[in-house]
Amino acid sequence: MEKSEIEMGSTSKGKAPLLAAAVHHNRPAGGYKRGAAVFDLILRVCAVAAAMVATIIMATTEQTLPFFTQFFQFQASYDDLPTFTFFVIAMAVVTGYLILSVPFSIVCIARPGVIGARLLLVTCDTLAVTLATAAGGASAAIVYLAHNGNSDANWLAICQQFNDFCQRVSGAVVASFVAVVLLIFLVVISAFALRKKH
Amino acid sequence: MEKSEIEMGSTSKGKAPLLAAAVHHNRPAGGYKRGAAVFDLILRVCAVAAAMVATIIMATTEQTLPFFTQFFQFQASYDDLPTFTFFVIAMAVVTGYLILSVPFSIVCIARPGVIGARLLLVTCDTLAVTLATAAGGASAAIVYLAHNGNSDANWLAICQQFNDFCQRVSGAVVASFVAVVLLIFLVVISAFALRKKH
């Protein structure tokens, strides 16, 4: 551990001579940044799990009714509603990005002085939080409508008929919001890790 | 200008002696950070305008039909749909926050070395982008439903009857997404302004 830290310091110095003054005080700040990077990795793995659960729950949800109703169809699946299709695609993209970002997070642990990886992460995390929020928010609006209906627009609630479907979809929306909260923390942690040393 | 920069340097040195080494190289980095802060202020004012337009368009939208239809009601306004009520509240909160954040952005221009204000801005901007995206995404899902309906769920499109209403609501959603894009840029600019000097 001691040895690798010293190596890291000298590598940074060799690569970016202008950072020499900053590297001079490297010890406490490097430890602080490394702690933030470890926390970042843990939150990122949790966010991968949440986003993956949201995608899988939504994508595998379907319900076939055993009896006739006034509806034309008797089977409900996520691709009946375009919003849920968007949810599956968006959350799959977010899951894929989060998995790909894990190596960059590990780079930030190994070399707390490298800020390129962290700037890349904070930029892409911001886009990911927007995508996940848009998917979660849009699906939440449709799920609310499915549960409660809207008498003003004459849209009837469909959850009396498709109860299992609605419950699983609601679970997927909740999982996506868990991923959103974790991503917000990731952005804020990255911003704090990027600040100048004290 | 010259005088204020020198004063700023000495004040930072007095307040945070540990920053002395960083303040030493202040000139070019201060200029870079100041440029980022000016850009931040311009984008922020544009985001205030976009968020305010979104709020006002949505809040003032109502349409009364001159003829009878199969619907029970003959007047449409934003509070008929809970999602649009959420949109108005959320975008009003975002607008209020953005107006309150302008003084902090000006502080970042006047004193590029002060990172407390910038950390506050990047944290709150991240929350604001989430709130605005949730409002925009949820309303976009409902607007899509109002335009196209959904035969599987037996929800009819209402935009044939309430055409003006739908167009104004769509405009508000577009304005909210403009605000979201500007907020994403604000977060990314703040992250780049927070990084160590090169």
XYZ file of C-alpha atoms in Angstrom:
396
model
C 0.000 0.000 0.000
C 2.764 2.407 1.052
C 4.824 1.418 -1.960
C 1.977 1.837 -4.465
C 1.137 5.288 -3.116
C 4.674 6.451 -3.588
C 4.751 4.990 -7.083
C 1.515 6.736 -7.903
C 2.925 10.033 -6.711
C 6.008 9.763 -8.846
C 4.002 8.652 -11.893
C 1.728 11.689 -11.642
C 4.759 13.896 -11.304
C 6.318 12.368 -14.411
C 3.150 12.690 -16.481
C 2.029 16.172 -15.467
C 4.873 18.352 -14.252
C 2.509 21.291 -13.653
C 0.817 19.276 -10.917
C 4.079 18.983 -9.005
C 3.072 21.581 -6.427
C -0.223 19.812 -5.784
C 1.399 16.372 -5.595
C 3.753 17.792 -2.988
C 0.930 17.752 -0.369
C -0.404 14.461 -1.715
C -0.713 12.260 1.375
C -3.840 13.449 3.257
C -5.665 14.653 0.141
C -4.902 11.395 -1.691
C -6.381 9.438 1.209
C -9.489 11.629 1.188
C -9.916 11.228 -2.568
C -9.324 7.477 -2.310
C -12.054 7.210 0.343
C -14.445 9.095 -1.930
C -13.489 6.785 -4.833
C -14.152 3.647 -2.763
C -17.533 5.047 -1.681
C -18.179 5.874 -5.368
C -17.489 2.257 -6.371
C -19.789 0.840 -3.671
C -22.659 3.191 -4.659
C -22.036 2.403 -8.327
C -22.362 -1.350 -7.775
C -25.608 -0.755 -5.829
C -26.867 1.474 -8.678
C -26.060 -1.295 -11.207
C -28.145 -3.699 -9.120
C -31.078 -1.272 -8.801
C -31.099 -0.362 -12.501
C -30.794 -4.015 -13.533
C -33.641 -5.051 -11.221
C -35.819 -2.247 -12.633
C -35.091 -3.330 -16.217
C -35.643 -7.029 -15.590
C -38.849 -6.600 -13.574
C -40.368 -4.349 -16.235
C -39.206 -6.476 -19.163
C -40.503 -9.751 -17.716
C -43.893 -8.435 -16.626
C -46.917 -9.846 -18.320
C -50.275 -11.017 -17.135
C -52.942 -13.025 -18.911
C -56.439 -12.769 -17.583
C -58.415 -15.987 -17.105
C -61.754 -14.298 -17.829
C -63.411 -11.906 -20.292
C -63.684 -8.177 -19.568
C -64.891 -5.173 -21.507
C -61.347 -4.735 -22.843
C -60.400 -5.984 -26.250
C -57.207 -7.635 -25.029
C -56.801 -10.123 -22.233
C -53.061 -10.024 -21.863
C -50.995 -7.126 -20.538
C -47.249 -6.773 -21.046
C -44.873 -3.851 -20.940
C -44.856 -3.301 -24.710
C -48.555 -2.490 -24.741
C -47.642 0.948 -23.421
C -44.920 2.915 -25.289
C -43.855 4.563 -22.025
C -42.936 1.197 -20.513
C -41.008 0.272 -23.658
C -39.061 3.530 -23.238
C -38.522 2.602 -19.588
C -37.005 -0.782 -20.500
C -34.721 0.725 -23.174
C -33.631 3.669 -21.012
C -32.954 1.579 -17.908
C -31.079 -1.005 -20.018
C -28.869 1.817 -21.363
C -28.304 3.139 -17.825
C -27.469 -0.378 -16.574
C -25.024 -0.901 -19.431
C -23.360 2.459 -18.829
C -23.066 1.801 -15.086
C -21.434 -1.604 -15.688
C -18.981 -0.031 -18.161
C -18.212 2.778 -15.682
C -17.044 0.396 -12.933
C -13.488 0.082 -14.387
C -13.191 3.894 -14.472
C -14.285 4.018 -10.841
C -11.557 1.467 -10.023
C -9.026 3.683 -11.850
C -10.109 6.541 -9.555
C -9.354 4.312 -6.513
C -5.975 3.214 -7.834
C -4.928 6.720 -8.904
C -6.795 9.420 -6.953
C -4.720 12.077 -8.748
C -6.099 11.244 -12.209
C -8.951 13.683 -12.830
C -9.730 12.790 -16.459
C -11.553 9.606 -15.431
C -13.493 11.470 -12.772
C -14.557 14.252 -15.147
C -15.726 11.593 -17.610
C -17.661 9.853 -14.836
C -19.364 13.015 -13.549
C -20.416 14.048 -17.077
C -21.819 10.618 -17.986
C -23.376 10.181 -14.529
C -25.273 13.444 -15.049
C -26.624 12.171 -18.368
C -27.477 8.802 -16.769
C -29.372 10.445 -13.900
C -31.401 12.433 -16.443
C -32.207 9.351 -18.527
C -33.147 7.247 -15.487
C -35.292 10.066 -14.043
C -37.100 10.600 -17.337
C -37.859 6.868 -17.567
C -38.923 6.623 -13.923
C -41.002 9.814 -13.995
C -42.799 8.928 -17.226
C -43.587 5.411 -16.026
C -44.716 6.721 -12.645
C -47.219 9.000 -14.393
C -48.623 6.065 -16.400
C -48.666 3.754 -13.360
C -50.554 6.425 -11.386
C -53.051 6.632 -14.238
C -53.373 2.836 -14.367
C -54.053 2.738 -10.629
C -56.415 5.714 -10.334
C -57.640 6.495 -13.824
C -58.815 10.001 -14.714
C -62.491 10.823 -14.872
C -61.919 14.185 -16.578
C -60.182 12.546 -19.539
C -62.424 9.464 -19.347
C -59.432 7.165 -18.838
C -60.422 4.191 -16.669
C -58.153 2.550 -14.119
C -56.951 -0.807 -15.424
C -55.379 -2.103 -12.216
C -58.583 -3.757 -11.008
C -58.228 -6.161 -13.931
C -54.440 -6.301 -14.208
C -53.502 -6.280 -10.554
C -50.292 -8.350 -10.746
C -49.137 -6.379 -13.776
C -49.603 -3.073 -11.944
C -47.812 -4.277 -8.830
C -44.763 -5.483 -10.755
C -44.634 -2.302 -12.827
C -44.849 -0.207 -9.653
C -41.940 -2.225 -8.249
C -39.872 -1.515 -11.338
C -40.594 2.224 -11.005
C -39.538 2.187 -7.355
C -36.303 0.366 -8.291
C -35.591 2.998 -10.952
C -36.010 5.782 -8.381
C -33.567 3.963 -6.067
C -31.095 4.004 -8.969
C -31.786 7.730 -9.472
C -31.060 8.543 -5.822
C -27.799 6.542 -5.948
C -26.791 8.341 -9.167
C -27.452 11.743 -7.556
C -25.106 10.756 -4.717
C -22.516 9.631 -7.298
C -22.589 13.042 -9.027
C -22.306 14.930 -5.736
C -19.456 12.695 -4.484
C -17.596 13.220 -7.765
C -18.032 16.990 -7.468
C -16.634 16.960 -3.906
C -13.743 14.683 -4.966
C -12.878 17.096 -7.809
C -12.477 20.159 -5.616
C -9.094 21.529 -4.762
C -7.276 20.097 -1.761
C -7.609 21.687 1.673
C -10.179 44.580 -12.134
C -6.463 44.216 -11.416
C -6.981 45.557 -7.925
C -9.894 43.280 -7.094
C -7.989 40.187 -8.262
C -5.105 41.015 -5.984
C -7.483 41.687 -3.094
C -9.206 38.358 -3.743
C -5.876 36.580 -3.660
C -4.881 38.054 -0.335
C -8.301 37.392 1.190
C -8.178 33.718 0.237
C -4.709 33.499 1.669
C -5.909 35.031 4.925
C -8.916 32.757 5.191
C -7.361 29.465 4.119
C -3.607 29.357 4.602
C -3.457 25.824 3.217
C -4.519 27.172 -0.169
C -1.483 29.433 -0.334
C 0.367 27.152 -2.740
C -2.618 27.036 -5.082
C -3.213 30.789 -4.910
C 0.413 31.254 -5.894
C -0.357 30.219 -9.492
C -3.659 32.078 -9.442
C -3.582 34.250 -12.565
C -4.269 31.924 -15.523
C -6.410 29.476 -13.552
C -8.425 32.352 -12.058
C -9.146 33.626 -15.567
C -10.236 30.135 -16.686
C -12.496 29.734 -13.674
C -13.898 33.232 -14.186
C -14.750 32.416 -17.796
C -16.546 29.260 -16.657
C -18.412 31.299 -14.028
C -19.562 33.901 -16.587
C -20.759 31.107 -18.888
C -22.490 29.560 -15.852
C -24.346 32.831 -15.175
C -25.481 33.195 -18.811
C -26.758 29.588 -18.949
C -28.437 30.054 -15.563
C -30.367 33.125 -16.721
C -31.464 31.207 -19.850
C -32.540 28.284 -17.642
C -34.572 30.674 -15.443
C -36.346 31.924 -18.573
C -37.033 28.391 -19.883
C -38.289 27.096 -16.523
C -40.458 30.190 -15.996
C -41.966 29.912 -19.491
C -42.717 26.216 -18.878
C -44.421 26.999 -15.562
C -46.458 29.928 -16.898
C -47.600 28.181 -20.095
C -48.751 25.114 -18.170
C -50.388 27.107 -15.354
C -52.348 29.395 -17.679
C -53.576 26.674 -20.035
C -57.274 26.063 -20.166
C -59.713 25.478 -22.919
C -63.498 25.541 -22.894
C -65.237 23.708 -25.662
C -68.107 25.463 -27.476
C -69.918 22.193 -28.202
C -70.987 18.958 -26.509
C -68.894 15.783 -26.758
C -69.087 12.348 -25.244
C -66.993 13.616 -22.326
C -68.549 14.671 -19.069
C -66.567 17.890 -18.841
C -66.303 20.615 -21.399
C -63.403 22.535 -19.973
C -59.795 21.348 -19.749
C -57.168 22.925 -17.502
C -53.896 21.701 -16.082
C -55.366 20.709 -12.702
C -57.618 18.099 -14.297
C -54.563 15.860 -14.534
C -52.472 15.340 -11.357
C -49.319 14.972 -13.473
C -49.703 18.491 -14.840
C -50.272 19.834 -11.317
C -46.992 18.173 -10.313
C -45.381 19.738 -13.386
C -46.480 23.249 -12.358
C -45.313 22.793 -8.752
C -41.990 21.180 -9.703
C -41.141 23.737 -12.392
C -42.123 26.591 -10.038
C -39.710 25.172 -7.437
C -36.965 24.850 -10.073
C -37.604 28.420 -11.275
C -37.464 29.739 -7.718
C -34.249 27.861 -6.992
C -32.624 29.088 -10.212
C -33.503 32.721 -9.414
C -32.090 32.322 -5.886
C -28.928 30.692 -7.300
C -28.041 33.702 -9.507
C -26.340 35.601 -6.626
C -24.194 32.534 -5.874
C -23.225 32.370 -9.536
C -22.204 36.059 -9.345
C -20.101 35.259 -6.264
C -18.321 32.601 -8.377
C -17.523 35.289 -10.984
C -16.283 37.797 -8.422
C -14.219 35.247 -6.500
C -13.230 32.265 -8.674
C -11.211 30.846 -5.778
C -14.231 30.350 -3.508
C -15.307 26.720 -3.940
C -18.013 26.568 -1.249
C -20.496 28.441 -3.454
C -19.678 26.226 -6.423
C -20.099 22.993 -4.443
C -23.469 24.286 -3.205
C -24.474 25.131 -6.784
C -23.444 21.770 -8.255
C -25.308 19.854 -5.519
C -28.507 21.879 -5.865
C -28.246 21.926 -9.678
C -28.156 18.123 -9.635
C -31.335 18.030 -7.548
C -32.945 20.653 -9.817
C -32.118 18.690 -12.979
C -33.731 15.601 -11.418
C -36.879 17.483 -10.415
C -37.222 19.189 -13.801
C -36.611 15.914 -15.665
C -39.171 14.048 -13.552
C -41.763 16.778 -14.244
C -40.941 16.938 -17.953
C -40.821 13.170 -18.420
C -44.064 12.509 -16.548
C -45.889 15.240 -18.469
C -44.447 14.032 -21.772
C -45.869 10.555 -21.084
C -49.342 12.020 -20.411
C -49.150 14.376 -23.407
C -48.205 11.434 -25.622
C -51.210 9.547 -24.273
C -53.460 12.573 -24.854
C -52.254 12.820 -28.459
C -52.272 9.138 -29.390
C -54.365 7.358 -26.790
C -53.793 3.670 -26.085
C -56.073 1.050 -27.565
C -54.725 -1.728 -25.321
C -55.719 0.124 -22.152
C -58.841 1.582 -23.812
C -57.646 5.152 -23.192
C -58.880 7.446 -25.965
C -56.903 10.377 -27.338
C -58.415 13.644 -26.126
C -56.449 15.999 -28.363
C -59.044 15.889 -31.152
C -61.407 17.683 -28.764
C -58.902 19.740 -26.792
C -56.491 20.744 -29.523
C -55.375 24.133 -28.155
C -54.931 22.631 -24.690
C -52.696 19.861 -26.051
C -50.582 22.235 -28.091
C -49.938 24.573 -25.169
C -49.157 21.672 -22.844
C -46.730 20.232 -25.414
C -45.044 23.659 -25.576
C -44.637 23.672 -21.796
C -43.060 20.192 -21.893
C -40.617 21.299 -24.600
C -39.680 24.379 -22.530
C -39.059 22.152 -19.501
C -36.703 19.951 -21.553
C -34.817 23.077 -22.699
C -34.391 23.922 -19.000
C -33.186 20.337 -18.342
C -30.529 20.548 -21.089
C -29.302 23.916 -19.737
C -29.147 22.465 -16.204
C -27.107 19.484 -17.437
C -24.610 21.926 -18.953
C -24.540 23.856 -15.654
C -23.635 20.700 -13.695
C -20.919 19.726 -16.171
C -19.456 23.260 -16.246
C -19.382 23.328 -12.441
C -17.583 19.964 -12.382
C -14.945 21.224 -14.831
C -14.552 24.492 -12.882
C -14.018 22.497 -9.670
C -11.130 20.417 -10.991
C -7.579 21.117 -10.009
C -5.599 23.666 -12.007
C -3.424 22.619 -14.924
